[in-house]
């Protein structure tokens, strides 16, 4: 499995680590942990999708990220001891591997090279978060919708005859929470993209016909 935690390890060592992790089957709607709780383990996604969200005092929800196979979460409360910084909820059925923080520390001490890959993963996440923050301030909603679609396509897109099919598994509400705008505004942007022939919506998936135009709109 390709994940920063197993990168640059010989297959035997990574198999040993995977064997020491607890596999768990998860299904849509299941909450793995809540923001604010103490955390004692991290997770690696084998299959399926996980959303990481935060809730405001008045109950509104914002999504920080949608993660898929190979990605890791739940490590912040280890590297910066404190409560969970987000709520993790399953959006598409799958399987995840759990690793206790204490076991992770032992693993990193025995395999210091892995730390470099974990730092790489954290740095990429910070880069992406900075970009999302700048977009919230500088970009309009259609621009952010275009960017979210392109971002989802890099993780979940598959090439089809007409373009790229992105099975994101998100409801309209979740897509809006990811973009940080109301459902109505996000819907309007998607309807506009569809009317221009750039995309077609298919329930919890979307087909991207014109990636160039979306890229230009996202800038
Ligand atoms: P932790 O704080 O233990 O629990 C919530 C997890 O969500 C956190 O660890 C990270 O793994 C993940 N997370 C928090 N913020 C972001 C972000 N901006 N982008 C991607 N993942 C995040």
JSON list of N, CA and C in Angstrom, two decimals, residues 63-117:
[
{"chain": "A", "resi": 63, "resn": "UNK", "atom": "N", "xyz": [-15.92, 21.58, 5.97]},
{"chain": "A", "resi": 63, "resn": "UNK", "atom": "CA", "xyz": [-15.06, 20.42, 5.75]},
{"chain": "A", "resi": 63, "resn": "UNK", "atom": "C", "xyz": [-13.64, 20.86, 5.45]},
{"chain": "A", "resi": 64, "resn": "UNK", "atom": "N", "xyz": [-12.68, 20.29, 6.17]},
{"chain": "A", "resi": 64, "resn": "UNK", "atom": "CA", "xyz": [-11.27, 20.61, 5.95]},
{"chain": "A", "resi": 64, "resn": "UNK", "atom": "C", "xyz": [-10.71, 19.81, 4.79]},
{"chain": "A", "resi": 65, "resn": "UNK", "atom": "N", "xyz": [-11.17, 18.58, 4.68]},
{"chain": "A", "resi": 65, "resn": "UNK", "atom": "CA", "xyz": [-10.61, 17.72, 3.63]},
{"chain": "A", "resi": 65, "resn": "UNK", "atom": "C", "xyz": [-11.45, 16.46, 3.46]},
{"chain": "A", "resi": 66, "resn": "UNK", "atom": "N", "xyz": [-11.35, 15.89, 2.25]},
{"chain": "A", "resi": 66, "resn": "UNK", "atom": "CA", "xyz": [-11.90, 14.56, 1.97]},
{"chain": "A", "resi": 66, "resn": "UNK", "atom": "C", "xyz": [-10.69, 13.70, 1.65]},
{"chain": "A", "resi": 67, "resn": "UNK", "atom": "N", "xyz": [-10.51, 12.65, 2.40]},
{"chain": "A", "resi": 67, "resn": "UNK", "atom": "CA", "xyz": [-9.32, 11.82, 2.19]},
{"chain": "A", "resi": 67, "resn": "UNK", "atom": "C", "xyz": [-9.70, 10.45, 1.61]},
{"chain": "A", "resi": 68, "resn": "UNK", "atom": "N", "xyz": [-8.78, 9.88, 0.84]},
{"chain": "A", "resi": 68, "resn": "UNK", "atom": "CA", "xyz": [-9.04, 8.58, 0.21]},
{"chain": "A", "resi": 68, "resn": "UNK", "atom": "C", "xyz": [-7.89, 7.61, 0.45]},
{"chain": "A", "resi": 69, "resn": "UNK", "atom": "N", "xyz": [-7.88, 6.49, -0.27]},
{"chain": "A", "resi": 69, "resn": "UNK", "atom": "CA", "xyz": [-6.91, 5.42, -0.05]},
{"chain": "A", "resi": 69, "resn": "UNK", "atom": "C", "xyz": [-5.46, 5.90, 0.02]},
{"chain": "A", "resi": 70, "resn": "UNK", "atom": "N", "xyz": [-4.72, 5.37, 0.99]},
{"chain": "A", "resi": 70, "resn": "UNK", "atom": "CA", "xyz": [-3.31, 5.71, 1.18]},
{"chain": "A", "resi": 70, "resn": "UNK", "atom": "C", "xyz": [-3.11, 6.90, 2.09]},
{"chain": "A", "resi": 71, "resn": "UNK", "atom": "N", "xyz": [-4.16, 7.68, 2.33]},
{"chain": "A", "resi": 71, "resn": "UNK", "atom": "CA", "xyz": [-3.97, 8.87, 3.14]},
{"chain": "A", "resi": 71, "resn": "UNK", "atom": "C", "xyz": [-4.16, 8.56, 4.63]},
{"chain": "A", "resi": 72, "resn": "UNK", "atom": "N", "xyz": [-3.57, 9.46, 5.43]},
{"chain": "A", "resi": 72, "resn": "UNK", "atom": "CA", "xyz": [-3.49, 9.21, 6.87]},
{"chain": "A", "resi": 72, "resn": "UNK", "atom": "C", "xyz": [-4.17, 10.37, 7.60]},
{"chain": "A", "resi": 73, "resn": "UNK", "atom": "N", "xyz": [-4.74, 10.10, 8.73]},
{"chain": "A", "resi": 73, "resn": "UNK", "atom": "CA", "xyz": [-5.28, 11.19, 9.55]},
{"chain": "A", "resi": 73, "resn": "UNK", "atom": "C", "xyz": [-5.25, 10.76, 11.01]},
{"chain": "A", "resi": 74, "resn": "UNK", "atom": "N", "xyz": [-5.39, 11.75, 11.91]},
{"chain": "A", "resi": 74, "resn": "UNK", "atom": "CA", "xyz": [-5.40, 11.46, 13.34]},
{"chain": "A", "resi": 74, "resn": "UNK", "atom": "C", "xyz": [-4.02, 11.54, 13.96]},
{"chain": "A", "resi": 75, "resn": "UNK", "atom": "N", "xyz": [-3.05, 12.14, 13.21]},
{"chain": "A", "resi": 75, "resn": "UNK", "atom": "CA", "xyz": [-1.68, 12.20, 13.73]},
{"chain": "A", "resi": 75, "resn": "UNK", "atom": "C", "xyz": [-1.40, 13.51, 14.45]},
{"chain": "A", "resi": 76, "resn": "UNK", "atom": "N", "xyz": [-2.23, 14.55, 14.23]},
{"chain": "A", "resi": 76, "resn": "UNK", "atom": "CA", "xyz": [-1.91, 15.86, 14.82]},
{"chain": "A", "resi": 76, "resn": "UNK", "atom": "C", "xyz": [-1.93, 15.81, 16.34]},
{"chain": "A", "resi": 77, "resn": "UNK", "atom": "N", "xyz": [-2.90, 15.09, 16.89]},
{"chain": "A", "resi": 77, "resn": "UNK", "atom": "CA", "xyz": [-3.01, 15.04, 18.34]},
{"chain": "A", "resi": 77, "resn": "UNK", "atom": "C", "xyz": [-1.85, 14.26, 18.97]},
{"chain": "A", "resi": 78, "resn": "UNK", "atom": "N", "xyz": [-1.05, 13.62, 18.12]},
{"chain": "A", "resi": 78, "resn": "UNK", "atom": "CA", "xyz": [0.17, 12.98, 18.63]},
{"chain": "A", "resi": 78, "resn": "UNK", "atom": "C", "xyz": [1.34, 13.94, 18.56]},
{"chain": "A", "resi": 79, "resn": "UNK", "atom": "N", "xyz": [1.56, 14.53, 17.36]},
{"chain": "A", "resi": 79, "resn": "UNK", "atom": "CA", "xyz": [2.72, 15.41, 17.18]},
{"chain": "A", "resi": 79, "resn": "UNK", "atom": "C", "xyz": [2.57, 16.71, 17.96]},
{"chain": "A", "resi": 80, "resn": "UNK", "atom": "N", "xyz": [1.34, 17.16, 18.15]},
{"chain": "A", "resi": 80, "resn": "UNK", "atom": "CA", "xyz": [1.09, 18.35, 18.95]},
{"chain": "A", "resi": 80, "resn": "UNK", "atom": "C", "xyz": [0.04, 17.95, 19.99]},
{"chain": "A", "resi": 81, "resn": "UNK", "atom": "N", "xyz": [0.49, 17.37, 21.11]},
{"chain": "A", "resi": 81, "resn": "UNK", "atom": "CA", "xyz": [-0.46, 16.74, 22.04]},
{"chain": "A", "resi": 81, "resn": "UNK", "atom": "C", "xyz": [-1.60, 17.70, 22.41]},
{"chain": "A", "resi": 82, "resn": "UNK", "atom": "N", "xyz": [-2.80, 17.21, 22.23]},
{"chain": "A", "resi": 82, "resn": "UNK", "atom": "CA", "xyz": [-3.98, 18.02, 22.49]},
{"chain": "A", "resi": 82, "resn": "UNK", "atom": "C", "xyz": [-5.17, 17.29, 21.91]},
{"chain": "A", "resi": 83, "resn": "UNK", "atom": "N", "xyz": [-6.36, 17.90, 22.01]},
{"chain": "A", "resi": 83, "resn": "UNK", "atom": "CA", "xyz": [-7.56, 17.21, 21.51]},
{"chain": "A", "resi": 83, "resn": "UNK", "atom": "C", "xyz": [-7.59, 17.10, 19.99]},
{"chain": "A", "resi": 84, "resn": "UNK", "atom": "N", "xyz": [-8.44, 16.22, 19.49]},
{"chain": "A", "resi": 84, "resn": "UNK", "atom": "CA", "xyz": [-8.66, 16.06, 18.05]},
{"chain": "A", "resi": 84, "resn": "UNK", "atom": "C", "xyz": [-9.08, 17.40, 17.45]},
{"chain": "A", "resi": 85, "resn": "UNK", "atom": "N", "xyz": [-8.46, 17.76, 16.32]},
{"chain": "A", "resi": 85, "resn": "UNK", "atom": "CA", "xyz": [-8.72, 19.06, 15.72]},
{"chain": "A", "resi": 85, "resn": "UNK", "atom": "C", "xyz": [-9.91, 19.03, 14.75]},
{"chain": "A", "resi": 86, "resn": "UNK", "atom": "N", "xyz": [-10.45, 17.86, 14.49]},
{"chain": "A", "resi": 86, "resn": "UNK", "atom": "CA", "xyz": [-11.60, 17.76, 13.57]},
{"chain": "A", "resi": 86, "resn": "UNK", "atom": "C", "xyz": [-12.35, 16.46, 13.86]},
{"chain": "A", "resi": 87, "resn": "UNK", "atom": "N", "xyz": [-13.57, 16.39, 13.34]},
{"chain": "A", "resi": 87, "resn": "UNK", "atom": "CA", "xyz": [-14.37, 15.17, 13.44]},
{"chain": "A", "resi": 87, "resn": "UNK", "atom": "C", "xyz": [-14.16, 14.36, 12.17]},
{"chain": "A", "resi": 88, "resn": "UNK", "atom": "N", "xyz": [-13.94, 13.06, 12.32]},
{"chain": "A", "resi": 88, "resn": "UNK", "atom": "CA", "xyz": [-13.72, 12.19, 11.15]},
{"chain": "A", "resi": 88, "resn": "UNK", "atom": "C", "xyz": [-14.96, 11.33, 10.93]},
{"chain": "A", "resi": 89, "resn": "UNK", "atom": "N", "xyz": [-15.56, 11.46, 9.75]},
{"chain": "A", "resi": 89, "resn": "UNK", "atom": "CA", "xyz": [-16.78, 10.72, 9.42]},
{"chain": "A", "resi": 89, "resn": "UNK", "atom": "C", "xyz": [-16.59, 10.00, 8.09]},
{"chain": "A", "resi": 90, "resn": "UNK", "atom": "N", "xyz": [-17.11, 8.78, 8.01]},
{"chain": "A", "resi": 90, "resn": "UNK", "atom": "CA", "xyz": [-16.98, 7.99, 6.78]},
{"chain": "A", "resi": 90, "resn": "UNK", "atom": "C", "xyz": [-17.97, 8.51, 5.73]},
{"chain": "A", "resi": 91, "resn": "UNK", "atom": "N", "xyz": [-17.49, 8.81, 4.51]},
{"chain": "A", "resi": 91, "resn": "UNK", "atom": "CA", "xyz": [-18.43, 9.20, 3.44]},
{"chain": "A", "resi": 91, "resn": "UNK", "atom": "C", "xyz": [-18.63, 8.08, 2.43]},
{"chain": "A", "resi": 92, "resn": "UNK", "atom": "N", "xyz": [-17.67, 7.17, 2.31]},
{"chain": "A", "resi": 92, "resn": "UNK", "atom": "CA", "xyz": [-17.86, 6.02, 1.42]},
{"chain": "A", "resi": 92, "resn": "UNK", "atom": "C", "xyz": [-17.33, 4.79, 2.14]},
{"chain": "A", "resi": 93, "resn": "UNK", "atom": "N", "xyz": [-18.10, 3.72, 2.13]},
{"chain": "A", "resi": 93, "resn": "UNK", "atom": "CA", "xyz": [-17.73, 2.48, 2.81]},
{"chain": "A", "resi": 93, "resn": "UNK", "atom": "C", "xyz": [-16.32, 2.05, 2.45]},
{"chain": "A", "resi": 94, "resn": "UNK", "atom": "N", "xyz": [-15.64, 1.42, 3.38]},
{"chain": "A", "resi": 94, "resn": "UNK", "atom": "CA", "xyz": [-14.29, 0.95, 3.08]},
{"chain": "A", "resi": 94, "resn": "UNK", "atom": "C", "xyz": [-13.65, 0.31, 4.28]},
{"chain": "A", "resi": 95, "resn": "UNK", "atom": "N", "xyz": [-12.32, 0.28, 4.25]},
{"chain": "A", "resi": 95, "resn": "UNK", "atom": "CA", "xyz": [-11.58, -0.33, 5.35]},
{"chain": "A", "resi": 95, "resn": "UNK", "atom": "C", "xyz": [-10.45, 0.62, 5.75]},
{"chain": "A", "resi": 96, "resn": "UNK", "atom": "N", "xyz": [-10.22, 0.73, 7.04]},
{"chain": "A", "resi": 96, "resn": "UNK", "atom": "CA", "xyz": [-9.12, 1.56, 7.51]},
{"chain": "A", "resi": 96, "resn": "UNK", "atom": "C", "xyz": [-8.25, 0.76, 8.47]},
{"chain": "A", "resi": 97, "resn": "UNK", "atom": "N", "xyz": [-7.01, 1.21, 8.61]},
{"chain": "A", "resi": 97, "resn": "UNK", "atom": "CA", "xyz": [-6.08, 0.56, 9.54]},
{"chain": "A", "resi": 97, "resn": "UNK", "atom": "C", "xyz": [-5.83, 1.53, 10.69]},
{"chain": "A", "resi": 98, "resn": "UNK", "atom": "N", "xyz": [-5.81, 1.02, 11.89]},
{"chain": "A", "resi": 98, "resn": "UNK", "atom": "CA", "xyz": [-5.57, 1.86, 13.07]},
{"chain": "A", "resi": 98, "resn": "UNK", "atom": "C", "xyz": [-4.21, 1.54, 13.66]},
{"chain": "A", "resi": 99, "resn": "UNK", "atom": "N", "xyz": [-3.52, 2.60, 14.09]},
{"chain": "A", "resi": 99, "resn": "UNK", "atom": "CA", "xyz": [-2.24, 2.40, 14.76]},
{"chain": "A", "resi": 99, "resn": "UNK", "atom": "C", "xyz": [-2.18, 3.29, 15.99]},
{"chain": "A", "resi": 100, "resn": "UNK", "atom": "N", "xyz": [-1.91, 2.70, 17.14]},
{"chain": "A", "resi": 100, "resn": "UNK", "atom": "CA", "xyz": [-1.82, 3.48, 18.37]},
{"chain": "A", "resi": 100, "resn": "UNK", "atom": "C", "xyz": [-0.64, 4.45, 18.30]},
{"chain": "A", "resi": 101, "resn": "UNK", "atom": "N", "xyz": [-0.79, 5.61, 18.91]},
{"chain": "A", "resi": 101, "resn": "UNK", "atom": "CA", "xyz": [0.28, 6.60, 18.89]},
{"chain": "A", "resi": 101, "resn": "UNK", "atom": "C", "xyz": [1.58, 6.04, 19.48]},
{"chain": "A", "resi": 102, "resn": "UNK", "atom": "N", "xyz": [1.47, 5.22, 20.52]},
{"chain": "A", "resi": 102, "resn": "UNK", "atom": "CA", "xyz": [2.69, 4.67, 21.15]},
{"chain": "A", "resi": 102, "resn": "UNK", "atom": "C", "xyz": [3.42, 3.75, 20.18]},
{"chain": "A", "resi": 103, "resn": "UNK", "atom": "N", "xyz": [2.65, 2.96, 19.42]},
{"chain": "A", "resi": 103, "resn": "UNK", "atom": "CA", "xyz": [3.27, 2.07, 18.44]},
{"chain": "A", "resi": 103, "resn": "UNK", "atom": "C", "xyz": [3.92, 2.89, 17.32]},
{"chain": "A", "resi": 104, "resn": "UNK", "atom": "N", "xyz": [3.26, 4.02, 16.98]},
{"chain": "A", "resi": 104, "resn": "UNK", "atom": "CA", "xyz": [3.83, 4.87, 15.92]},
{"chain": "A", "resi": 104, "resn": "UNK", "atom": "C", "xyz": [5.18, 5.42, 16.37]},
{"chain": "A", "resi": 105, "resn": "UNK", "atom": "N", "xyz": [5.27, 5.87, 17.62]},
{"chain": "A", "resi": 105, "resn": "UNK", "atom": "CA", "xyz": [6.54, 6.42, 18.11]},
{"chain": "A", "resi": 105, "resn": "UNK", "atom": "C", "xyz": [7.63, 5.35, 18.04]},
{"chain": "A", "resi": 106, "resn": "UNK", "atom": "N", "xyz": [7.30, 4.15, 18.47]},
{"chain": "A", "resi": 106, "resn": "UNK", "atom": "CA", "xyz": [8.28, 3.06, 18.43]},
{"chain": "A", "resi": 106, "resn": "UNK", "atom": "C", "xyz": [8.72, 2.80, 16.98]},
{"chain": "A", "resi": 107, "resn": "UNK", "atom": "N", "xyz": [7.76, 2.83, 16.07]},
{"chain": "A", "resi": 107, "resn": "UNK", "atom": "CA", "xyz": [8.04, 2.60, 14.65]},
{"chain": "A", "resi": 107, "resn": "UNK", "atom": "C", "xyz": [8.97, 3.68, 14.09]},
{"chain": "A", "resi": 108, "resn": "UNK", "atom": "N", "xyz": [8.71, 4.94, 14.46]},
{"chain": "A", "resi": 108, "resn": "UNK", "atom": "CA", "xyz": [9.54, 6.04, 13.95]},
{"chain": "A", "resi": 108, "resn": "UNK", "atom": "C", "xyz": [10.95, 5.97, 14.53]},
{"chain": "A", "resi": 109, "resn": "UNK", "atom": "N", "xyz": [11.06, 5.55, 15.79]},
{"chain": "A", "resi": 109, "resn": "UNK", "atom": "CA", "xyz": [12.39, 5.45, 16.39]},
{"chain": "A", "resi": 109, "resn": "UNK", "atom": "C", "xyz": [13.21, 4.36, 15.70]},
{"chain": "A", "resi": 110, "resn": "UNK", "atom": "N", "xyz": [12.53, 3.28, 15.33]},
{"chain": "A", "resi": 110, "resn": "UNK", "atom": "CA", "xyz": [13.24, 2.18, 14.67]},
{"chain": "A", "resi": 110, "resn": "UNK", "atom": "C", "xyz": [13.49, 2.47, 13.20]},
{"chain": "A", "resi": 111, "resn": "UNK", "atom": "N", "xyz": [12.67, 3.34, 12.60]},
{"chain": "A", "resi": 111, "resn": "UNK", "atom": "CA", "xyz": [12.77, 3.63, 11.16]},
{"chain": "A", "resi": 111, "resn": "UNK", "atom": "C", "xyz": [12.74, 5.15, 10.93]},
{"chain": "A", "resi": 112, "resn": "UNK", "atom": "N", "xyz": [13.84, 5.83, 11.31]},
{"chain": "A", "resi": 112, "resn": "UNK", "atom": "CA", "xyz": [13.82, 7.31, 11.27]},
{"chain": "A", "resi": 112, "resn": "UNK", "atom": "C", "xyz": [13.52, 7.90, 9.90]},
{"chain": "A", "resi": 113, "resn": "UNK", "atom": "N", "xyz": [13.82, 7.12, 8.82]},
{"chain": "A", "resi": 113, "resn": "UNK", "atom": "CA", "xyz": [13.57, 7.66, 7.48]},
{"chain": "A", "resi": 113, "resn": "UNK", "atom": "C", "xyz": [12.09, 7.94, 7.24]},
{"chain": "A", "resi": 114, "resn": "UNK", "atom": "N", "xyz": [11.24, 7.20, 7.94]},
{"chain": "A", "resi": 114, "resn": "UNK", "atom": "CA", "xyz": [9.80, 7.37, 7.73]},
{"chain": "A", "resi": 114, "resn": "UNK", "atom": "C", "xyz": [9.36, 8.78, 8.15]},
{"chain": "A", "resi": 115, "resn": "UNK", "atom": "N", "xyz": [10.07, 9.36, 9.13]},
{"chain": "A", "resi": 115, "resn": "UNK", "atom": "CA", "xyz": [9.71, 10.70, 9.61]},
{"chain": "A", "resi": 115, "resn": "UNK", "atom": "C", "xyz": [9.72, 11.71, 8.47]},
{"chain": "A", "resi": 116, "resn": "UNK", "atom": "N", "xyz": [10.70, 11.54, 7.57]},
{"chain": "A", "resi": 116, "resn": "UNK", "atom": "CA", "xyz": [10.81, 12.47, 6.45]},
{"chain": "A", "resi": 116, "resn": "UNK", "atom": "C", "xyz": [9.54, 12.43, 5.59]},
{"chain": "A", "resi": 117, "resn": "UNK", "atom": "N", "xyz": [9.01, 11.24, 5.39]},
{"chain": "A", "resi": 117, "resn": "UNK", "atom": "CA", "xyz": [7.80, 11.11, 4.58]},
{"chain": "A", "resi": 117, "resn": "UNK", "atom": "C", "xyz": [6.58, 11.67, 5.32]}
]
